[in-house]
Structures are given as C-alpha cells and as structure tokens.
C-alpha cells in the first residue's frame, strides 16, 4: 500500500517475488484490527534513519519526526514490546528518543542492545575490532576525496557521499577494497557504504530472535538492510500460520522501490508514518 497525496492508504499491486515468502493479504485496517486482538503478544519494530527520522545531509543533525515519536510513546504500553533496530549506536538512539520509556534499542545492526532503558550490552565478538575501526576511520579521512563524510561509530565506519553524489563509485570501490583487505563486512545503504566487523549480527537475526514467543509483529523500514527484517517476519509467518507479520516500507528516492517490492505496505515519509501510527491507535485497546 502507499499513501497518495491526500494521505489515503492504497495497496501496492502484488509483485512476483520469486522464492520469497508471500505477503499478507490484509489491508492496513484489517491488520490493525487483528493486532488489537493480540496486542499483548505483538512487537512493533522501527528502523530509525529514513523511517522515524528524515535523512539529513549531516547524520548528526537527524531528528525523529515529532508525531512518530509521540505515537510510539502511546503505543509502547499497549503492545508487548516496541523496539528500534538501527545502524546507529545505542547511545545516539537513546539521546534522540529523549528518554522514551519502555522501548528496546538495538544499535549497529544488533551489535549493541539495551532493553527498556537498561545498560548497553555489546556483542563480545565485536569488541576486538574497535581499534581496527578507529584506524579505518582515520585512513578514510586521509585518503577519500573532499565531500566524503566519514562517520565513525566505534564498531563500524559509514562512508557517506550524499552531498557529493559524483563520488559514489569512488567511495564504494575504496570501501570494498578496505573490507577485503581487513576481512570486514560491507553494508550498502542510501548513499552510504558501511564497514563493520565480520560478526554474525544483522537486522534479520535481531528480529528472528526478538519475535520468539510473539503472536505478531510489524516492522517499519526504508533501506535495503531492512529487507532482512522483512524476511524474518515472512519466515515466522510461513512456519506459524497463526503469526501475523506485517512489513511496512517508508518511501524514498534511493532504495524505496526495492524495499517497497519486499513490503506489504508503503508509507510516503517519516511524517506520514506519524499519521499512520496515530490512526492505528484508534484500533488498539
């Protein structure tokens, strides 16, 4: 589904997704009504950049859409769990959410996590890579051309070219060469390439673990890394016909079509997501 210019939710025509699990046949109202009947067993997952917050040329200037944040605060006591699953560090997410209570935070694709305001726990296998990441960030700043933004996150390094689109090929080639040299993994995104430790953590794994015991889950995301989270919901629904999994894409001009093709619904922006969640509250107990 997508939001037209009047803000009405409309269904995206079904696509041939090959071997992917089928989408839910429900429209948004039907899905929320079913969610209301099992709210205590439902988990709501949100990506941060491009989903809860508009993407900005300066990653440090990103702020969540106020209406989306207010809706999450209202939803958290109603459902089993609300979780933010992001490429950002947990500390950044905590600062951005302004002390929002009852929300779990998964940072750096799950290499860090904090549950309901508790301490931040780091995946032990990733810790030995901290010095490598610091050295890589310094090298990137020294070798990549002006216009490249190097974002050091302790356990990963993100190379952005949003303000200099002509550098995309150069930055990606350099980044992949460094990943090969150092044995790192690379994650493509919206005008960014992220280099991270070779540790088995991604959004799909986070979601797969977090929905054990849940009766339903929604995932809201905007980028290609979120497709793995969609796949985790599809796999659970295929194994358990009573499980309700709903995948929601937030539209964007860069990866939006690829993500929408893998989703059940598409919403036009983080601001529109706030409206969508506010409307959903009318269905929930």
PDB file of C-alpha atoms in Angstrom:
ATOM      1  CA  UNK A   1       0.000   0.000   0.000  1.00  0.00           C
ATOM      2  CA  UNK A   2       1.057   3.583  -0.358  1.00  0.00           C
ATOM      3  CA  UNK A   3      -0.158   6.960   0.824  1.00  0.00           C
ATOM      4  CA  UNK A   4      -1.451   9.125  -2.007  1.00  0.00           C
ATOM      5  CA  UNK A   5      -1.184  12.911  -1.901  1.00  0.00           C
ATOM      6  CA  UNK A   6      -4.352  13.141   0.170  1.00  0.00           C
ATOM      7  CA  UNK A   7      -2.857  10.807   2.766  1.00  0.00           C
ATOM      8  CA  UNK A   8      -5.054   7.826   1.876  1.00  0.00           C
ATOM      9  CA  UNK A   9      -3.513   4.378   2.223  1.00  0.00           C
ATOM     10  CA  UNK A  10      -3.687   2.388  -1.014  1.00  0.00           C
ATOM     11  CA  UNK A  11      -2.433  -1.099  -1.777  1.00  0.00           C
ATOM     12  CA  UNK A  12       0.669  -1.676  -3.882  1.00  0.00           C
ATOM     13  CA  UNK A  13      -0.069  -4.235  -6.651  1.00  0.00           C
ATOM     14  CA  UNK A  14       1.387  -7.653  -5.816  1.00  0.00           C
ATOM     15  CA  UNK A  15       4.688  -8.463  -7.486  1.00  0.00           C
ATOM     16  CA  UNK A  16       6.371 -11.701  -8.430  1.00  0.00           C
ATOM     17  CA  UNK A  17       8.858 -12.116  -5.601  1.00  0.00           C
ATOM     18  CA  UNK A  18      10.346 -15.396  -6.745  1.00  0.00           C
ATOM     19  CA  UNK A  19      11.182 -17.627  -3.802  1.00  0.00           C
ATOM     20  CA  UNK A  20      10.296 -15.051  -1.150  1.00  0.00           C
ATOM     21  CA  UNK A  21       7.509 -15.841   1.262  1.00  0.00           C
ATOM     22  CA  UNK A  22       4.136 -14.366   0.198  1.00  0.00           C
ATOM     23  CA  UNK A  23       2.874 -11.080   1.570  1.00  0.00           C
ATOM     24  CA  UNK A  24      -0.020 -10.775   3.962  1.00  0.00           C
ATOM     25  CA  UNK A  25      -3.295 -10.429   2.027  1.00  0.00           C
ATOM     26  CA  UNK A  26      -4.663  -7.999   4.635  1.00  0.00           C
ATOM     27  CA  UNK A  27      -5.098  -4.276   4.200  1.00  0.00           C
ATOM     28  CA  UNK A  28      -3.914  -1.916   6.947  1.00  0.00           C
ATOM     29  CA  UNK A  29      -7.235  -1.651   8.778  1.00  0.00           C
ATOM     30  CA  UNK A  30      -7.656  -5.433   8.832  1.00  0.00           C
ATOM     31  CA  UNK A  31      -4.102  -5.925  10.074  1.00  0.00           C
ATOM     32  CA  UNK A  32      -4.540  -3.399  12.895  1.00  0.00           C
ATOM     33  CA  UNK A  33      -7.839  -4.978  13.953  1.00  0.00           C
ATOM     34  CA  UNK A  34      -6.156  -8.373  14.223  1.00  0.00           C
ATOM     35  CA  UNK A  35      -3.256  -6.730  16.044  1.00  0.00           C
ATOM     36  CA  UNK A  36      -5.724  -5.221  18.524  1.00  0.00           C
ATOM     37  CA  UNK A  37      -6.983  -8.701  19.387  1.00  0.00           C
ATOM     38  CA  UNK A  38      -3.447  -9.844  20.249  1.00  0.00           C
ATOM     39  CA  UNK A  39      -1.766  -6.590  21.242  1.00  0.00           C
ATOM     40  CA  UNK A  40      -0.233  -8.117  24.360  1.00  0.00           C
ATOM     41  CA  UNK A  41       1.709 -10.530  22.134  1.00  0.00           C
ATOM     42  CA  UNK A  42       2.671  -8.079  19.382  1.00  0.00           C
ATOM     43  CA  UNK A  43       6.063  -6.451  18.834  1.00  0.00           C
ATOM     44  CA  UNK A  44       6.494  -3.232  16.834  1.00  0.00           C
ATOM     45  CA  UNK A  45       9.933  -2.717  15.259  1.00  0.00           C
ATOM     46  CA  UNK A  46      11.187   0.529  13.722  1.00  0.00           C
ATOM     47  CA  UNK A  47      14.299   1.461  11.820  1.00  0.00           C
ATOM     48  CA  UNK A  48      15.490   4.982  12.696  1.00  0.00           C
ATOM     49  CA  UNK A  49      17.057   6.914   9.782  1.00  0.00           C
ATOM     50  CA  UNK A  50      14.589   7.389   6.939  1.00  0.00           C
ATOM     51  CA  UNK A  51      11.802   5.734   8.937  1.00  0.00           C
ATOM     52  CA  UNK A  52      11.312   7.558  12.229  1.00  0.00           C
ATOM     53  CA  UNK A  53      13.523  10.448  11.147  1.00  0.00           C
ATOM     54  CA  UNK A  54      14.076  12.147   7.774  1.00  0.00           C
ATOM     55  CA  UNK A  55      17.516  11.554   6.269  1.00  0.00           C
ATOM     56  CA  UNK A  56      19.768  14.631   6.507  1.00  0.00           C
ATOM     57  CA  UNK A  57      22.976  15.620   4.724  1.00  0.00           C
ATOM     58  CA  UNK A  58      24.593  15.714   8.169  1.00  0.00           C
ATOM     59  CA  UNK A  59      23.935  12.434  10.058  1.00  0.00           C
ATOM     60  CA  UNK A  60      24.477  14.190  13.387  1.00  0.00           C
ATOM     61  CA  UNK A  61      21.637  16.629  12.626  1.00  0.00           C
ATOM     62  CA  UNK A  62      18.951  13.961  12.177  1.00  0.00           C
ATOM     63  CA  UNK A  63      15.930  14.261  14.451  1.00  0.00           C
ATOM     64  CA  UNK A  64      12.863  11.973  14.709  1.00  0.00           C
ATOM     65  CA  UNK A  65       9.529  13.186  13.365  1.00  0.00           C
ATOM     66  CA  UNK A  66       7.687  14.504  16.469  1.00  0.00           C
ATOM     67  CA  UNK A  67       4.375  12.860  15.615  1.00  0.00           C
ATOM     68  CA  UNK A  68       6.002   9.468  15.079  1.00  0.00           C
ATOM     69  CA  UNK A  69       7.783   9.761  18.411  1.00  0.00           C
ATOM     70  CA  UNK A  70       4.556  10.710  20.189  1.00  0.00           C
ATOM     71  CA  UNK A  71       2.728   7.751  18.621  1.00  0.00           C
ATOM     72  CA  UNK A  72       5.443   5.313  19.713  1.00  0.00           C
ATOM     73  CA  UNK A  73       5.211   6.648  23.258  1.00  0.00           C
ATOM     74  CA  UNK A  74       1.455   5.953  23.184  1.00  0.00           C
ATOM     75  CA  UNK A  75       1.892   2.513  21.609  1.00  0.00           C
ATOM     76  CA  UNK A  76       4.595   1.215  23.972  1.00  0.00           C
ATOM     77  CA  UNK A  77       2.251   0.461  26.922  1.00  0.00           C
ATOM     78  CA  UNK A  78      -0.321  -1.170  24.636  1.00  0.00           C
ATOM     79  CA  UNK A  79       1.780  -3.829  22.891  1.00  0.00           C
ATOM     80  CA  UNK A  80       4.213  -6.433  24.158  1.00  0.00           C
ATOM     81  CA  UNK A  81       7.317  -4.543  23.027  1.00  0.00           C
ATOM     82  CA  UNK A  82       8.439  -1.614  20.920  1.00  0.00           C
ATOM     83  CA  UNK A  83      11.990  -1.797  19.573  1.00  0.00           C
ATOM     84  CA  UNK A  84      14.195   0.468  17.473  1.00  0.00           C
ATOM     85  CA  UNK A  85      16.578  -1.514  15.229  1.00  0.00           C
ATOM     86  CA  UNK A  86      19.157   0.741  13.635  1.00  0.00           C
ATOM     87  CA  UNK A  87      22.626   1.149  12.179  1.00  0.00           C
ATOM     88  CA  UNK A  88      23.141   3.916  14.737  1.00  0.00           C
ATOM     89  CA  UNK A  89      24.834   3.292  18.105  1.00  0.00           C
ATOM     90  CA  UNK A  90      22.531   2.740  21.076  1.00  0.00           C
ATOM     91  CA  UNK A  91      23.806   5.914  22.751  1.00  0.00           C
ATOM     92  CA  UNK A  92      22.750   8.001  19.750  1.00  0.00           C
ATOM     93  CA  UNK A  93      19.304   6.385  19.692  1.00  0.00           C
ATOM     94  CA  UNK A  94      18.836   6.951  23.407  1.00  0.00           C
ATOM     95  CA  UNK A  95      19.664  10.638  23.020  1.00  0.00           C
ATOM     96  CA  UNK A  96      17.327  11.036  20.054  1.00  0.00           C
ATOM     97  CA  UNK A  97      14.387   9.371  21.756  1.00  0.00           C
ATOM     98  CA  UNK A  98      14.511  11.826  24.617  1.00  0.00           C
ATOM     99  CA  UNK A  99      14.110   9.408  27.497  1.00  0.00           C
ATOM    100  CA  UNK A 100      11.263   7.437  25.920  1.00  0.00           C
ATOM    101  CA  UNK A 101      10.470   4.593  28.347  1.00  0.00           C
ATOM    102  CA  UNK A 102       9.574   1.002  27.603  1.00  0.00           C
ATOM    103  CA  UNK A 103      11.429   0.883  24.283  1.00  0.00           C
ATOM    104  CA  UNK A 104      14.204  -1.586  23.437  1.00  0.00           C
ATOM    105  CA  UNK A 105      17.165  -0.310  21.414  1.00  0.00           C
ATOM    106  CA  UNK A 106      19.247  -2.388  19.006  1.00  0.00           C
ATOM    107  CA  UNK A 107      22.173  -0.428  17.619  1.00  0.00           C
ATOM    108  CA  UNK A 108      24.770  -1.108  14.928  1.00  0.00           C
ATOM    109  CA  UNK A 109      22.612  -3.799  13.309  1.00  0.00           C
ATOM    110  CA  UNK A 110      22.355  -5.615  16.645  1.00  0.00           C
ATOM    111  CA  UNK A 111      25.999  -5.421  17.758  1.00  0.00           C
ATOM    112  CA  UNK A 112      24.689  -3.357  20.696  1.00  0.00           C
ATOM    113  CA  UNK A 113      21.406  -3.532  22.588  1.00  0.00           C
ATOM    114  CA  UNK A 114      19.654  -2.003  25.563  1.00  0.00           C
ATOM    115  CA  UNK A 115      16.337  -3.208  26.941  1.00  0.00           C
ATOM    116  CA  UNK A 116      13.844  -0.747  28.445  1.00  0.00           C
ATOM    117  CA  UNK A 117      16.446   1.830  29.404  1.00  0.00           C
ATOM    118  CA  UNK A 118      18.955  -0.635  30.834  1.00  0.00           C
ATOM    119  CA  UNK A 119      22.698  -0.676  30.272  1.00  0.00           C
ATOM    120  CA  UNK A 120      24.111  -1.046  26.784  1.00  0.00           C
ATOM    121  CA  UNK A 121      25.415  -4.534  26.041  1.00  0.00           C
ATOM    122  CA  UNK A 122      27.938  -5.063  23.231  1.00  0.00           C
ATOM    123  CA  UNK A 123      28.326  -8.287  21.282  1.00  0.00           C
ATOM    124  CA  UNK A 124      31.586  -9.701  22.731  1.00  0.00           C
ATOM    125  CA  UNK A 125      32.865 -10.946  19.367  1.00  0.00           C
ATOM    126  CA  UNK A 126      32.811  -7.377  18.017  1.00  0.00           C
ATOM    127  CA  UNK A 127      34.904  -5.738  20.752  1.00  0.00           C
ATOM    128  CA  UNK A 128      38.347  -6.785  19.407  1.00  0.00           C
ATOM    129  CA  UNK A 129      37.542  -4.851  16.217  1.00  0.00           C
ATOM    130  CA  UNK A 130      37.307  -1.435  17.892  1.00  0.00           C
ATOM    131  CA  UNK A 131      40.955  -0.458  17.171  1.00  0.00           C
ATOM    132  CA  UNK A 132      40.606  -1.582  13.549  1.00  0.00           C
ATOM    133  CA  UNK A 133      37.539   0.613  13.097  1.00  0.00           C
ATOM    134  CA  UNK A 134      39.284   3.646  14.599  1.00  0.00           C
ATOM    135  CA  UNK A 135      42.268   3.176  12.275  1.00  0.00           C
ATOM    136  CA  UNK A 136      39.962   2.688   9.304  1.00  0.00           C
ATOM    137  CA  UNK A 137      38.114   5.936  10.057  1.00  0.00           C
ATOM    138  CA  UNK A 138      41.421   7.827  10.178  1.00  0.00           C
ATOM    139  CA  UNK A 139      42.526   6.240   6.904  1.00  0.00           C
ATOM    140  CA  UNK A 140      39.237   7.119   5.225  1.00  0.00           C
ATOM    141  CA  UNK A 141      39.540  10.750   6.262  1.00  0.00           C
ATOM    142  CA  UNK A 142      43.076  10.852   4.890  1.00  0.00           C
ATOM    143  CA  UNK A 143      42.510   9.045   1.587  1.00  0.00           C
ATOM    144  CA  UNK A 144      38.945   9.709   0.428  1.00  0.00           C
ATOM    145  CA  UNK A 145      38.247  12.873  -1.557  1.00  0.00           C
ATOM    146  CA  UNK A 146      36.706  16.020  -0.027  1.00  0.00           C
ATOM    147  CA  UNK A 147      32.938  15.717   0.049  1.00  0.00           C
ATOM    148  CA  UNK A 148      33.024  12.251   1.613  1.00  0.00           C
ATOM    149  CA  UNK A 149      31.608  12.174   5.123  1.00  0.00           C
ATOM    150  CA  UNK A 150      33.255   9.596   7.372  1.00  0.00           C
ATOM    151  CA  UNK A 151      31.060   8.569  10.306  1.00  0.00           C
ATOM    152  CA  UNK A 152      32.930   6.619  12.989  1.00  0.00           C
ATOM    153  CA  UNK A 153      30.640   4.550  15.245  1.00  0.00           C
ATOM    154  CA  UNK A 154      33.198   2.644  17.354  1.00  0.00           C
ATOM    155  CA  UNK A 155      32.147  -0.731  15.913  1.00  0.00           C
ATOM    156  CA  UNK A 156      31.605   0.392  12.334  1.00  0.00           C
ATOM    157  CA  UNK A 157      32.552   3.113   9.863  1.00  0.00           C
ATOM    158  CA  UNK A 158      29.988   4.615   7.498  1.00  0.00           C
ATOM    159  CA  UNK A 159      31.167   6.336   4.316  1.00  0.00           C
ATOM    160  CA  UNK A 160      28.588   8.852   3.058  1.00  0.00           C
ATOM    161  CA  UNK A 161      28.522  10.642  -0.298  1.00  0.00           C
ATOM    162  CA  UNK A 162      25.083  12.290  -0.060  1.00  0.00           C
ATOM    163  CA  UNK A 163      26.450  15.810  -0.516  1.00  0.00           C
ATOM    164  CA  UNK A 164      28.740  14.696  -3.372  1.00  0.00           C
ATOM    165  CA  UNK A 165      26.838  12.089  -5.447  1.00  0.00           C
ATOM    166  CA  UNK A 166      29.569  12.048  -8.088  1.00  0.00           C
ATOM    167  CA  UNK A 167      31.880  10.368  -5.543  1.00  0.00           C
ATOM    168  CA  UNK A 168      29.663   7.304  -5.103  1.00  0.00           C
ATOM    169  CA  UNK A 169      31.657   4.934  -7.288  1.00  0.00           C
ATOM    170  CA  UNK A 170      34.999   6.083  -5.851  1.00  0.00           C
ATOM    171  CA  UNK A 171      33.857   5.736  -2.239  1.00  0.00           C
ATOM    172  CA  UNK A 172      32.293   2.324  -2.812  1.00  0.00           C
ATOM    173  CA  UNK A 173      35.375   0.999  -4.598  1.00  0.00           C
ATOM    174  CA  UNK A 174      37.669   2.257  -1.819  1.00  0.00           C
ATOM    175  CA  UNK A 175      35.410   0.916   0.903  1.00  0.00           C
ATOM    176  CA  UNK A 176      35.085  -2.529  -0.633  1.00  0.00           C
ATOM    177  CA  UNK A 177      38.851  -2.735  -1.086  1.00  0.00           C
ATOM    178  CA  UNK A 178      39.327  -1.957   2.612  1.00  0.00           C
ATOM    179  CA  UNK A 179      36.689  -4.523   3.580  1.00  0.00           C
ATOM    180  CA  UNK A 180      38.520  -7.158   1.539  1.00  0.00           C
ATOM    181  CA  UNK A 181      41.904  -6.152   2.979  1.00  0.00           C
ATOM    182  CA  UNK A 182      40.766  -6.185   6.607  1.00  0.00           C
ATOM    183  CA  UNK A 183      38.245  -9.022   6.471  1.00  0.00           C
ATOM    184  CA  UNK A 184      35.294  -6.733   7.214  1.00  0.00           C
ATOM    185  CA  UNK A 185      31.707  -6.916   6.018  1.00  0.00           C
ATOM    186  CA  UNK A 186      30.128  -4.160   3.962  1.00  0.00           C
ATOM    187  CA  UNK A 187      26.525  -2.996   4.054  1.00  0.00           C
ATOM    188  CA  UNK A 188      25.198  -0.784   1.266  1.00  0.00           C
ATOM    189  CA  UNK A 189      22.589   1.840   2.066  1.00  0.00           C
ATOM    190  CA  UNK A 190      21.145   5.153   0.958  1.00  0.00           C
ATOM    191  CA  UNK A 191      24.230   6.886  -0.495  1.00  0.00           C
ATOM    192  CA  UNK A 192      26.364   5.221   2.149  1.00  0.00           C
ATOM    193  CA  UNK A 193      28.600   2.182   2.489  1.00  0.00           C
ATOM    194  CA  UNK A 194      29.082   0.845   5.995  1.00  0.00           C
ATOM    195  CA  UNK A 195      32.043  -1.321   7.007  1.00  0.00           C
ATOM    196  CA  UNK A 196      31.601  -3.489  10.082  1.00  0.00           C
ATOM    197  CA  UNK A 197      33.195  -6.469  11.853  1.00  0.00           C
ATOM    198  CA  UNK A 198      32.727  -9.997  10.476  1.00  0.00           C
ATOM    199  CA  UNK A 199      30.278 -10.866  13.262  1.00  0.00           C
ATOM    200  CA  UNK A 200      27.007 -12.629  12.531  1.00  0.00           C
ATOM    201  CA  UNK A 201      24.544  -9.917  13.528  1.00  0.00           C
ATOM    202  CA  UNK A 202      22.071  -8.192  11.243  1.00  0.00           C
ATOM    203  CA  UNK A 203      18.521  -6.884  11.420  1.00  0.00           C
ATOM    204  CA  UNK A 204      17.064 -10.190  10.285  1.00  0.00           C
ATOM    205  CA  UNK A 205      18.790 -12.063  13.098  1.00  0.00           C
ATOM    206  CA  UNK A 206      17.675  -9.471  15.663  1.00  0.00           C
ATOM    207  CA  UNK A 207      14.063  -9.748  14.546  1.00  0.00           C
ATOM    208  CA  UNK A 208      14.130 -13.536  14.321  1.00  0.00           C
ATOM    209  CA  UNK A 209      15.262 -13.759  17.949  1.00  0.00           C
ATOM    210  CA  UNK A 210      13.016 -10.993  19.257  1.00  0.00           C
ATOM    211  CA  UNK A 211       9.770 -12.473  17.889  1.00  0.00           C
ATOM    212  CA  UNK A 212      10.162 -15.847  19.574  1.00  0.00           C
ATOM    213  CA  UNK A 213       7.015 -16.265  21.611  1.00  0.00           C
ATOM    214  CA  UNK A 214       5.264 -13.301  19.971  1.00  0.00           C
ATOM    215  CA  UNK A 215       1.900 -13.697  18.266  1.00  0.00           C
ATOM    216  CA  UNK A 216       2.514 -10.888  15.793  1.00  0.00           C
ATOM    217  CA  UNK A 217       4.955  -8.198  14.701  1.00  0.00           C
ATOM    218  CA  UNK A 218       5.179  -5.145  12.463  1.00  0.00           C
ATOM    219  CA  UNK A 219       8.460  -3.909  11.000  1.00  0.00           C
ATOM    220  CA  UNK A 220       8.856  -0.391   9.576  1.00  0.00           C
ATOM    221  CA  UNK A 221      11.953   0.327   7.473  1.00  0.00           C
ATOM    222  CA  UNK A 222      13.234   2.228   4.465  1.00  0.00           C
ATOM    223  CA  UNK A 223      16.560   0.716   3.369  1.00  0.00           C
ATOM    224  CA  UNK A 224      17.949  -2.496   1.913  1.00  0.00           C
ATOM    225  CA  UNK A 225      19.200  -3.705   5.308  1.00  0.00           C
ATOM    226  CA  UNK A 226      15.556  -3.733   6.440  1.00  0.00           C
ATOM    227  CA  UNK A 227      14.671  -6.355   3.824  1.00  0.00           C
ATOM    228  CA  UNK A 228      16.362  -8.959   6.042  1.00  0.00           C
ATOM    229  CA  UNK A 229      13.983  -7.953   8.829  1.00  0.00           C
ATOM    230  CA  UNK A 230      11.037  -8.359   6.463  1.00  0.00           C
ATOM    231  CA  UNK A 231      12.337 -11.833   5.576  1.00  0.00           C
ATOM    232  CA  UNK A 232      12.445 -12.798   9.257  1.00  0.00           C
ATOM    233  CA  UNK A 233       8.763 -11.931   9.647  1.00  0.00           C
ATOM    234  CA  UNK A 234       7.917 -13.837   6.445  1.00  0.00           C
ATOM    235  CA  UNK A 235       9.778 -16.909   7.671  1.00  0.00           C
ATOM    236  CA  UNK A 236       7.998 -16.894  11.027  1.00  0.00           C
ATOM    237  CA  UNK A 237       4.593 -16.465   9.349  1.00  0.00           C
ATOM    238  CA  UNK A 238       5.354 -19.344   6.981  1.00  0.00           C
ATOM    239  CA  UNK A 239       6.254 -21.604   9.917  1.00  0.00           C
ATOM    240  CA  UNK A 240       3.337 -20.475  12.098  1.00  0.00           C
ATOM    241  CA  UNK A 241       0.062 -19.673  10.285  1.00  0.00           C
ATOM    242  CA  UNK A 242      -1.304 -18.015  13.446  1.00  0.00           C
ATOM    243  CA  UNK A 243       1.505 -15.441  13.471  1.00  0.00           C
ATOM    244  CA  UNK A 244       0.711 -12.042  11.937  1.00  0.00           C
ATOM    245  CA  UNK A 245       3.722 -10.372  10.327  1.00  0.00           C
ATOM    246  CA  UNK A 246       3.347  -7.002   8.564  1.00  0.00           C
ATOM    247  CA  UNK A 247       6.207  -5.381   6.643  1.00  0.00           C
ATOM    248  CA  UNK A 248       5.994  -1.630   6.026  1.00  0.00           C
ATOM    249  CA  UNK A 249       8.308   0.362   3.745  1.00  0.00           C
ATOM    250  CA  UNK A 250       8.865   4.103   4.058  1.00  0.00           C
ATOM    251  CA  UNK A 251       9.296   5.542   0.570  1.00  0.00           C
ATOM    252  CA  UNK A 252      12.445   7.304  -0.596  1.00  0.00           C
ATOM    253  CA  UNK A 253      14.004   8.149  -3.967  1.00  0.00           C
ATOM    254  CA  UNK A 254      17.092   5.976  -3.496  1.00  0.00           C
ATOM    255  CA  UNK A 255      16.190   2.488  -2.238  1.00  0.00           C
ATOM    256  CA  UNK A 256      12.436   2.944  -1.925  1.00  0.00           C
ATOM    257  CA  UNK A 257      11.355   0.764  -4.824  1.00  0.00           C
ATOM    258  CA  UNK A 258      13.499  -2.198  -3.792  1.00  0.00           C
ATOM    259  CA  UNK A 259      12.237  -2.010  -0.221  1.00  0.00           C
ATOM    260  CA  UNK A 260       8.619  -1.452  -1.288  1.00  0.00           C
ATOM    261  CA  UNK A 261       8.811  -4.527  -3.501  1.00  0.00           C
ATOM    262  CA  UNK A 262       9.541  -6.603  -0.402  1.00  0.00           C
ATOM    263  CA  UNK A 263       6.917  -4.955   1.828  1.00  0.00           C
ATOM    264  CA  UNK A 264       3.165  -5.255   2.397  1.00  0.00           C
ATOM    265  CA  UNK A 265       2.562  -1.508   2.731  1.00  0.00           C
ATOM    266  CA  UNK A 266       4.412   1.635   1.699  1.00  0.00           C
ATOM    267  CA  UNK A 267       4.171   4.967   3.511  1.00  0.00           C
ATOM    268  CA  UNK A 268       5.466   8.125   1.917  1.00  0.00           C
ATOM    269  CA  UNK A 269       7.632   9.660   4.672  1.00  0.00           C
ATOM    270  CA  UNK A 270       8.531   9.640   8.388  1.00  0.00           C
ATOM    271  CA  UNK A 271       5.955  12.409   8.914  1.00  0.00           C
ATOM    272  CA  UNK A 272       3.287  10.272   7.225  1.00  0.00           C
ATOM    273  CA  UNK A 273       4.347   7.367   9.442  1.00  0.00           C
ATOM    274  CA  UNK A 274       3.412   9.502  12.441  1.00  0.00           C
ATOM    275  CA  UNK A 275      -0.064   9.991  10.982  1.00  0.00           C
ATOM    276  CA  UNK A 276      -0.349   6.264  10.209  1.00  0.00           C
ATOM    277  CA  UNK A 277       0.595   5.236  13.765  1.00  0.00           C
ATOM    278  CA  UNK A 278      -1.710   7.835  15.300  1.00  0.00           C
ATOM    279  CA  UNK A 279      -4.574   6.405  13.274  1.00  0.00           C
ATOM    280  CA  UNK A 280      -3.592   2.879  14.346  1.00  0.00           C
ATOM    281  CA  UNK A 281      -4.086   3.877  17.977  1.00  0.00           C
ATOM    282  CA  UNK A 282      -7.812   4.127  17.326  1.00  0.00           C
ATOM    283  CA  UNK A 283      -7.867   0.364  16.656  1.00  0.00           C
ATOM    284  CA  UNK A 284      -5.888  -0.680  19.716  1.00  0.00           C
ATOM    285  CA  UNK A 285      -7.194  -1.182  23.256  1.00  0.00           C
TER     286      UNK A 285
END
